[in-house]
Tab-separated table of C-alpha atoms and ligand atoms in Angstrom:
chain	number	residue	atom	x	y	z
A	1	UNK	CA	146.156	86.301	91.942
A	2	UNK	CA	142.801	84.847	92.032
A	3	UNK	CA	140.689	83.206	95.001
A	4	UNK	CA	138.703	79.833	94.234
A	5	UNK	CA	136.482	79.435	97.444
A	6	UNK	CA	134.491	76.558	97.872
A	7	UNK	CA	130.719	77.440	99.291
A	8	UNK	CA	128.784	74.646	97.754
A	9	UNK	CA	128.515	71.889	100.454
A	10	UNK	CA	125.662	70.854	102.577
A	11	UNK	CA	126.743	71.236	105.766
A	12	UNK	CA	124.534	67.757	106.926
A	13	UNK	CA	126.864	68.350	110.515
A	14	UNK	CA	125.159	71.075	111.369
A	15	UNK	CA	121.861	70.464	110.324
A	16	UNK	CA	118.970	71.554	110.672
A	17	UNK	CA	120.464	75.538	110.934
A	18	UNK	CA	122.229	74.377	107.389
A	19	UNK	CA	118.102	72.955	105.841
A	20	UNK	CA	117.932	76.794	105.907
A	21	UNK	CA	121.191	78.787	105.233
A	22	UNK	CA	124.355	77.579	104.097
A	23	UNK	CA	126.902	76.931	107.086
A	24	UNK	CA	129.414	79.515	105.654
A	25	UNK	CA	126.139	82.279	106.737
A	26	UNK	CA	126.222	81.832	110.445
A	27	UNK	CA	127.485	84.558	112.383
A	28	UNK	CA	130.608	84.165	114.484
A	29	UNK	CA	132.258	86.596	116.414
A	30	UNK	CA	129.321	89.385	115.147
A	31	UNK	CA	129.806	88.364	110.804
A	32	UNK	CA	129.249	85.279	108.306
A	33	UNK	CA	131.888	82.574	109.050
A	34	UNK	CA	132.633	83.234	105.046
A	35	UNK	CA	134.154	86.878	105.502
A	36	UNK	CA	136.483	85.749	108.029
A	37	UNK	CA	137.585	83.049	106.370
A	38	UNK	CA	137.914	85.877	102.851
A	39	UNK	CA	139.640	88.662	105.543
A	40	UNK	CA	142.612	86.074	105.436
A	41	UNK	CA	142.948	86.370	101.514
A	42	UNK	CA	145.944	89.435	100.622
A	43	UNK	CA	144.307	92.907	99.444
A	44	UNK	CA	145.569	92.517	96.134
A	45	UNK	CA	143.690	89.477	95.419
A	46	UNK	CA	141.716	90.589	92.027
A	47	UNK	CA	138.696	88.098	92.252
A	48	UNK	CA	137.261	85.853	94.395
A	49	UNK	CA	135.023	83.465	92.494
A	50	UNK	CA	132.678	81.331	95.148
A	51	UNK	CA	131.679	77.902	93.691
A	52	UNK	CA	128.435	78.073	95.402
A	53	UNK	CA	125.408	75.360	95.543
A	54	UNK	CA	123.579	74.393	98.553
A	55	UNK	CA	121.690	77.455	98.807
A	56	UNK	CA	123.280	79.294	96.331
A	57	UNK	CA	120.663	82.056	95.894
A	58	UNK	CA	121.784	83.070	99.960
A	59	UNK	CA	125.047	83.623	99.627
A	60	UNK	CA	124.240	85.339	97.009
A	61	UNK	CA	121.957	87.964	98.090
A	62	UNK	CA	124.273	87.977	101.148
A	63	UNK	CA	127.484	89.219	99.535
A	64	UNK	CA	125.339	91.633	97.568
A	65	UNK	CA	123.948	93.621	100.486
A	66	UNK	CA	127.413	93.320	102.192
A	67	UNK	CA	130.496	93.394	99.705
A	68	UNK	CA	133.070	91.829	101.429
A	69	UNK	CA	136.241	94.425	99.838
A	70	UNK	CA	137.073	92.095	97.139
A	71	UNK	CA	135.605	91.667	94.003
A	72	UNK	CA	133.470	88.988	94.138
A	73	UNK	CA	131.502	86.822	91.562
A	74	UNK	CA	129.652	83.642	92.152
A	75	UNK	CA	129.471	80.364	90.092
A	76	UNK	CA	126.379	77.918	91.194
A	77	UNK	CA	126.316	74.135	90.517
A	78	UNK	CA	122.837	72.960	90.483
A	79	UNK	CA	123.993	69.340	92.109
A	80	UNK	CA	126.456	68.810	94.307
A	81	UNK	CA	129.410	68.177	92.330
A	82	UNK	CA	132.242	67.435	95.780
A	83	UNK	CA	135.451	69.746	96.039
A	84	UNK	CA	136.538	68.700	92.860
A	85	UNK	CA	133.692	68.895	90.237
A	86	UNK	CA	133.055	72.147	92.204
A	87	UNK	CA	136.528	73.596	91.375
A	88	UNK	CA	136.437	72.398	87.722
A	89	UNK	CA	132.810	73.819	87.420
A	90	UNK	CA	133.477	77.335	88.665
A	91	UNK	CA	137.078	77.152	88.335
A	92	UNK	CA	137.466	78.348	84.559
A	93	UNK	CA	138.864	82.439	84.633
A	94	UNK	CA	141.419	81.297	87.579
A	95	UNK	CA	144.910	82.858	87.295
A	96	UNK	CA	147.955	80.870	87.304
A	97	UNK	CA	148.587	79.979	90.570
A	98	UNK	CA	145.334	80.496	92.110
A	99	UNK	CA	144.382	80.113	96.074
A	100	UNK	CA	142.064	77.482	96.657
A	101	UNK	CA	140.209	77.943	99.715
A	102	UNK	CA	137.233	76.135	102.261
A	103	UNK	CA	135.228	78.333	103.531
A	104	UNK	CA	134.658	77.059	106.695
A	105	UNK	CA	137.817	77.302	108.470
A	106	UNK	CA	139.229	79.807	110.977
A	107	UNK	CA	142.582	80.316	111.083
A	108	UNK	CA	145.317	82.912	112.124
A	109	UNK	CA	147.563	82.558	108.263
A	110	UNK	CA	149.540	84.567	106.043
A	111	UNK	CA	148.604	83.394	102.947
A	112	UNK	CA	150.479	86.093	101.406
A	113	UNK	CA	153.632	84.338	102.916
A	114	UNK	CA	152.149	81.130	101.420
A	115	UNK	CA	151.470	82.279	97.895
A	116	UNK	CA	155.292	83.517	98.062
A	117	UNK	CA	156.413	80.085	99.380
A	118	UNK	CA	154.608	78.451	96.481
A	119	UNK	CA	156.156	80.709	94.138
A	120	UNK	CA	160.012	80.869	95.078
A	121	UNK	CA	160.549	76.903	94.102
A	122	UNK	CA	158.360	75.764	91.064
A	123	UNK	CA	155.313	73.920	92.606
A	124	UNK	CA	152.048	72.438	91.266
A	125	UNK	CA	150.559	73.023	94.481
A	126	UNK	CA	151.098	74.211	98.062
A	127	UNK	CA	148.570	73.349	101.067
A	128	UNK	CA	148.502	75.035	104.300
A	129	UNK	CA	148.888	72.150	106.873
A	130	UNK	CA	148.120	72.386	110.409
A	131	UNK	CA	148.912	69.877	113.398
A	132	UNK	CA	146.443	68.066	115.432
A	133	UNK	CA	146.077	65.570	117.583
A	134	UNK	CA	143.421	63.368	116.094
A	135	UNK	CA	143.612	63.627	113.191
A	136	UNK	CA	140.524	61.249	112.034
A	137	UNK	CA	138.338	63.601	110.275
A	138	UNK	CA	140.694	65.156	107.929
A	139	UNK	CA	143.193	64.621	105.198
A	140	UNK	CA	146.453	64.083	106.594
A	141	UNK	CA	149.981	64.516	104.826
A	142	UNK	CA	153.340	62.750	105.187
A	143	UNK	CA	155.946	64.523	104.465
A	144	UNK	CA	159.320	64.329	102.915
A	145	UNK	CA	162.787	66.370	102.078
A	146	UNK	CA	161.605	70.036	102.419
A	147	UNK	CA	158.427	69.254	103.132
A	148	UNK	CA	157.270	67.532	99.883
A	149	UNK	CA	154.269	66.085	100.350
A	150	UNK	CA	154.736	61.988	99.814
A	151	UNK	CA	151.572	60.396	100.508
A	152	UNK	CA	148.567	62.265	101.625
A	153	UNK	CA	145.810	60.017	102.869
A	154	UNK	CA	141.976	60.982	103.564
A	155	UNK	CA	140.563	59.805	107.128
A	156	UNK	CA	142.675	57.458	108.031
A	157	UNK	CA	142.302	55.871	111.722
A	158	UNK	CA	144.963	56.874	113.545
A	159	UNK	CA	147.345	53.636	113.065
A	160	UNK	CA	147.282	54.534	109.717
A	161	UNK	CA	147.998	58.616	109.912
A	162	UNK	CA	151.260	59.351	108.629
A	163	UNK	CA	151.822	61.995	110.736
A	164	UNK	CA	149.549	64.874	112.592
A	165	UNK	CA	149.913	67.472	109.717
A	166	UNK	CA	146.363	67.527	108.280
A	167	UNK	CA	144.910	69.838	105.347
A	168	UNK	CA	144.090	73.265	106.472
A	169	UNK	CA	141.749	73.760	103.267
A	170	UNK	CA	144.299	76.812	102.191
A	171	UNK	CA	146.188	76.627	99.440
A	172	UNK	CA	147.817	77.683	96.451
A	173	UNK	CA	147.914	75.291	93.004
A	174	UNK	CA	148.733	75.750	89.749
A	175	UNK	CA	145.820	76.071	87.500
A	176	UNK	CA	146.925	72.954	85.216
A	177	UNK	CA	145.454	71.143	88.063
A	178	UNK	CA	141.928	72.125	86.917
A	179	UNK	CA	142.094	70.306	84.110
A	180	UNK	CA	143.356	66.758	85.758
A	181	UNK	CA	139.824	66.983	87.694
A	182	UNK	CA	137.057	65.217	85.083
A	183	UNK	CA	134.385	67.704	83.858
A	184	UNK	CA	130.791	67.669	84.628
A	185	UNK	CA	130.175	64.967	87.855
A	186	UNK	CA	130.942	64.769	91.547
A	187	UNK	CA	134.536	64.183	92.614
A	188	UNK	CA	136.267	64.820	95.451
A	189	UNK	CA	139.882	67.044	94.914
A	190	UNK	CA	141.372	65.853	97.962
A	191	UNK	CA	140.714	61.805	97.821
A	192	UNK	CA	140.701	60.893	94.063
A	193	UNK	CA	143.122	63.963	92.502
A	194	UNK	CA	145.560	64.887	95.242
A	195	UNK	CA	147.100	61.613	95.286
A	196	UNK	CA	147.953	61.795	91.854
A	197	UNK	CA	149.452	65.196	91.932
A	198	UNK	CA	151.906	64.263	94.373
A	199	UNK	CA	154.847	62.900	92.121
A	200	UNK	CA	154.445	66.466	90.529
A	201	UNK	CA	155.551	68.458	93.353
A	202	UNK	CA	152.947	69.173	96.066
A	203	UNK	CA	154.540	70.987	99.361
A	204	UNK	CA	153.456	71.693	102.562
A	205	UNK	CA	153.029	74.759	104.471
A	206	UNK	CA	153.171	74.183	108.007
A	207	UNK	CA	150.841	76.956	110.191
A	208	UNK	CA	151.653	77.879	113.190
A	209	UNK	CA	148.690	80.452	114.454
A	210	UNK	CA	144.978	78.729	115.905
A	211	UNK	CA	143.185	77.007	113.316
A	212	UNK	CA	139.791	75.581	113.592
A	213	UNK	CA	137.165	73.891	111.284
A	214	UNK	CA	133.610	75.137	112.421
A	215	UNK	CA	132.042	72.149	110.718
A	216	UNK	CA	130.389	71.353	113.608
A	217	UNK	CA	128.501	72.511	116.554
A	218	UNK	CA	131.173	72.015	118.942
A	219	UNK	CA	134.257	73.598	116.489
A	220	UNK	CA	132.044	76.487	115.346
A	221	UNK	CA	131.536	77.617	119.017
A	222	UNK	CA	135.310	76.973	119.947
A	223	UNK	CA	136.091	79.095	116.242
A	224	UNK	CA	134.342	81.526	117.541
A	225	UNK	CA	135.683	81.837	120.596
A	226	UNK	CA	139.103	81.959	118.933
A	227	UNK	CA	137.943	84.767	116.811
A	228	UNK	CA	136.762	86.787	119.945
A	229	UNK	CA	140.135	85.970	121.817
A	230	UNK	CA	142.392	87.169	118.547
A	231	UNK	CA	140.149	90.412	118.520
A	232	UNK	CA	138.690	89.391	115.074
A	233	UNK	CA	134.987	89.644	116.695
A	234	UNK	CA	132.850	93.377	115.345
A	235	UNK	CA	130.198	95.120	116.559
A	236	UNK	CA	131.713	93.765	120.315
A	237	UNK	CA	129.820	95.709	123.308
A	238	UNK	CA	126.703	94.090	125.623
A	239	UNK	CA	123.135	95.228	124.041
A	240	UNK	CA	121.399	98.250	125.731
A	241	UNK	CA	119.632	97.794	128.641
A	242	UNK	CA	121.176	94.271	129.063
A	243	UNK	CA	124.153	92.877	131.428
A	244	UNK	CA	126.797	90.200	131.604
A	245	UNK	CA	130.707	90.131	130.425
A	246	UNK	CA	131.940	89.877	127.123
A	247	UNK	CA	132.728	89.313	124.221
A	248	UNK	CA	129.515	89.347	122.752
A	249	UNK	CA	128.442	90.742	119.454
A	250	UNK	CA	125.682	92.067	119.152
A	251	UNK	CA	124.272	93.102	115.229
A	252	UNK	CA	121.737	95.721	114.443
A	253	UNK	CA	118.220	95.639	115.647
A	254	UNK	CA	118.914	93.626	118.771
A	255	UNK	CA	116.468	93.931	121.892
A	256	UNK	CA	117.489	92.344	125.192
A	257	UNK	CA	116.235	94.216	128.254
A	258	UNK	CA	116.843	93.168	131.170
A	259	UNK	CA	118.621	89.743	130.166
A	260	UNK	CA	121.993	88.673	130.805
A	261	UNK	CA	125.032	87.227	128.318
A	262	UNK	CA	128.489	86.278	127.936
A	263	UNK	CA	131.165	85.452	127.319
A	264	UNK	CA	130.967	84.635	123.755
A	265	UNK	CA	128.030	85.367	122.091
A	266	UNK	CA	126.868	86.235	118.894
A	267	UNK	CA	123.518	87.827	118.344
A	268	UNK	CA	122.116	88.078	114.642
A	269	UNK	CA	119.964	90.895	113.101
A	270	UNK	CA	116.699	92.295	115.125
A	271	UNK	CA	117.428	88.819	117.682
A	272	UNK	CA	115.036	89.723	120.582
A	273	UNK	CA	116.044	87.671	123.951
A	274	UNK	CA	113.161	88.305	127.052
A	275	UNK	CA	114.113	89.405	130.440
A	276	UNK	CA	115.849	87.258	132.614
A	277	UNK	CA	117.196	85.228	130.316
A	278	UNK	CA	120.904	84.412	130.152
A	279	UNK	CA	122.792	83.371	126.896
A	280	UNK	CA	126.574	82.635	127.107
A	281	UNK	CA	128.665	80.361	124.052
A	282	UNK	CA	126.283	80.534	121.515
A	283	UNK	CA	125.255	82.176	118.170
A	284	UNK	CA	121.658	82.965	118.141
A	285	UNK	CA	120.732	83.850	114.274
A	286	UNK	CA	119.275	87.033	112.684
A	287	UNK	CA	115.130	87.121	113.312
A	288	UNK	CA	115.557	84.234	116.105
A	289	UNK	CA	113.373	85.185	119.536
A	290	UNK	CA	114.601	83.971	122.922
A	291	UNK	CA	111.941	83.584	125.322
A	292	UNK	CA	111.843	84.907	128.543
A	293	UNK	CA	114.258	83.378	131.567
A	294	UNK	CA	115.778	80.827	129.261
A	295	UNK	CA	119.176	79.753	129.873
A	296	UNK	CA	121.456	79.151	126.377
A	297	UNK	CA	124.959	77.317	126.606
A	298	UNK	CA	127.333	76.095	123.738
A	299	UNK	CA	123.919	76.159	121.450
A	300	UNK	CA	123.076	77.465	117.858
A	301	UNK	CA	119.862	79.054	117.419
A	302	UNK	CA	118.457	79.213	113.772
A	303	UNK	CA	117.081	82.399	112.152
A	304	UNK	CA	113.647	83.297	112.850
A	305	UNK	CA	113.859	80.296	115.133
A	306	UNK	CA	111.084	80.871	118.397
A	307	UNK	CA	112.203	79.500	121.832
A	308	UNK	CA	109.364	79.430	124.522
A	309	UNK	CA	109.648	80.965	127.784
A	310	UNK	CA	111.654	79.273	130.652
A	311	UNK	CA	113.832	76.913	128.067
A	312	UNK	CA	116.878	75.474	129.140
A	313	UNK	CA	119.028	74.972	126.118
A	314	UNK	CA	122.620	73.334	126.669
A	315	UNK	CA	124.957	72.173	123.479
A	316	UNK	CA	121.767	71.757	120.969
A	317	UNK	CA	121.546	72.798	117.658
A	318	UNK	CA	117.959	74.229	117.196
A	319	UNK	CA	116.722	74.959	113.813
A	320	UNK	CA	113.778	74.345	111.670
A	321	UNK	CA	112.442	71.131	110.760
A	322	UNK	CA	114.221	69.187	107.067
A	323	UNK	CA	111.951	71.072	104.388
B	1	LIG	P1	129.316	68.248	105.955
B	1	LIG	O1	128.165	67.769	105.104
B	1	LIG	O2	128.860	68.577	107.340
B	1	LIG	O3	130.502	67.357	105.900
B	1	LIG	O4	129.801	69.679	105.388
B	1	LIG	P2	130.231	70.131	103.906
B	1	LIG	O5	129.151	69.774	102.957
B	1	LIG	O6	130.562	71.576	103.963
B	1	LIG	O7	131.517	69.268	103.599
B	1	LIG	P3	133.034	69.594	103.975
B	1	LIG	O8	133.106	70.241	105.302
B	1	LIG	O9	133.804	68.364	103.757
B	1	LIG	O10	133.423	70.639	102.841
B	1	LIG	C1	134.658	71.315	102.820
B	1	LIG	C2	134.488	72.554	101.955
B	1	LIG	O11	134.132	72.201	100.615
B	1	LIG	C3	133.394	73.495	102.445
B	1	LIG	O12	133.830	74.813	102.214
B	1	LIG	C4	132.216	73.110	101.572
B	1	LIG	O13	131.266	74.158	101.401
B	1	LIG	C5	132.893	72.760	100.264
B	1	LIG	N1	132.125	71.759	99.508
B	1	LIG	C6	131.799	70.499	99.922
B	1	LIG	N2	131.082	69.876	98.973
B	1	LIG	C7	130.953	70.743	97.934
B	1	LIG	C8	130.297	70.674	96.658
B	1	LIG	O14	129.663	69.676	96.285
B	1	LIG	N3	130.402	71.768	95.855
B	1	LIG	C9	131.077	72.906	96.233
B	1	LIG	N4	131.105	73.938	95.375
B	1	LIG	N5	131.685	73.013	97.428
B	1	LIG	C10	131.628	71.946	98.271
């Protein structure tokens, strides 16, 4: 099988880090949010095709200088063309089924045991569902007789959810589907083509492992935190010459003498943090420098981002200013 994975959004939640890399970029648990989300895709997958945009050139020159163990290709839009115009757009050499997968969810899944689920009865499409309580920002299903998918409804408020079973953003269609998406302008898959997919046979998978969507500040910190907790985190020790408790992963060319972290951290490439300072639930990107006897909590630092001596940083998202 083939992987469709969707890279092309703006990430305007976690702006201003996303004015200069795409979200999928940031670090968690010591690597790009997008290679954990592709370590959940089988071995045997024979291409992953990223329908980039936002940015494209990043991702890129990222998967380039670190191949993720998949072939990979990439198909740019130049304007955002929404879930759907992005599938259609980059969605053409896709095998029949194909995953179909956001990049900017963490999950524990066996999408192995999904593809096999979607294949045993004959399905247009199968989408990992996981349960939450408020379920307000997502796509949420109701679902029928072997979990057919009835009705599957886009933000509702909560009187109108049909259940707490909301899109995961994994799944497994048929590629007929591509061509029910209209060519060539922005459309969203999940509000204006799901819907009428359903009489067609659409099924759910229910998950049972963590699942996360780090499409904000808030969920990317608690995603990474689940990736540290289910051992997915690399390059895990405390830098040299530095204290605190981990899990905090710490990429190449970090300097922190003297400075104090933990638990879960996430320190990008040549990150320098000053003496004294302490850092603990927070992702501080490749090139950023951490002044002296600042104090980080549940914050995002931007790459090459500079923080002055003595700043106190708590839940902020800190990046450089809208181009
Ligand atoms: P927000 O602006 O913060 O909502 O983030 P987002 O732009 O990433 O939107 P959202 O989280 O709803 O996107 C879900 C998935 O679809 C992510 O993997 C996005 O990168 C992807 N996506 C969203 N819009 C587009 C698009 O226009 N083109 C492509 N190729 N992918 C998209």
């Amino acid at each position: 099988m083939k992987a469709l994975v969707l890279i092309g959004g703006l990430g305007t939640r976690l702006r201003p880090i996303t004015y200069a890399v795409p979200k999928q970029l940031i670090p968690l648990a010591g690597k790009a949010m997008l290679y954990h989300v592709l370590d959940l895709l089988p071995r045997d997958v024979e291409e992953v095709v990223l329908a980039t945009g936002h940015k494209a050139e990043l991702v890129d020159r990222h998967v380039r200088a670190h191949p993720p163990g998949l072939p990979v290709t990439t198909v740019a839009e130049a304007t955002p063309l929404g879930t759907g115009g992005g599938m259609r757009n980059a969605g053409g050499t896709m095998s029949e089924p194909f995953f179909l997968l956001n990049s900017d969810v963490i999950a524990a899944a066996d999408l192995g045991a999904l593809a096999e689920a979607h294949r045993r009865s004959r399905r247009l499409g199968t989408m990992a569902l996981t349960e939450v309580d408020d379920t307000r920002p997502y796509g949420v299903a109701a679902l029928g007789a072997g979990d057919r998918i009835t009705a599957f409804v886009e933000k509702p408020p909560p009187e109108l959810a049909p259940s707490h079973w909301i899109n995961a953003g994994l799944a497994v269609w048929s590629r007929g589907v591509l061509d029910r998406i209209p060519p060539e302008r922005p459309v969203s898959f999940e509000q204006a083509v799901v819907p009428g997919l359903l009489g067609e046979g659409v099924y759910g998978f229910r998950l049972s492992g963590f699942w996360d969507d780090a499409g904000t500040r808030e969920r990317l910190l608690r995603s990474q935190r689940l990736l540290f907790e289910a051992g997915r985190g690399v390059a895990v020790g405390i830098p040299e010459g530095a204290r605190g408790r981990g899990p905090v992963s710490a990429m190449e060319g970090v300097r922190a003498h003297d400075a104090t972290f933990g638990p879960f951290v996430t320190l990008g490439v040549g990150v320098t943090v000053g003496a004294g300072a302490h850092v603990e639930n927070s992702v501080v990107m490749d090139g950023a420098v951490i002044g002296r006897r600042c104090r980080l909590r549940g914050t995002i630092v931007g790459p090459s981002v500079e923080v002055e001596d003595g700043r106190e940083l708590v839940d902020e998202l800190l990046g450089a200013p809208p181009p």
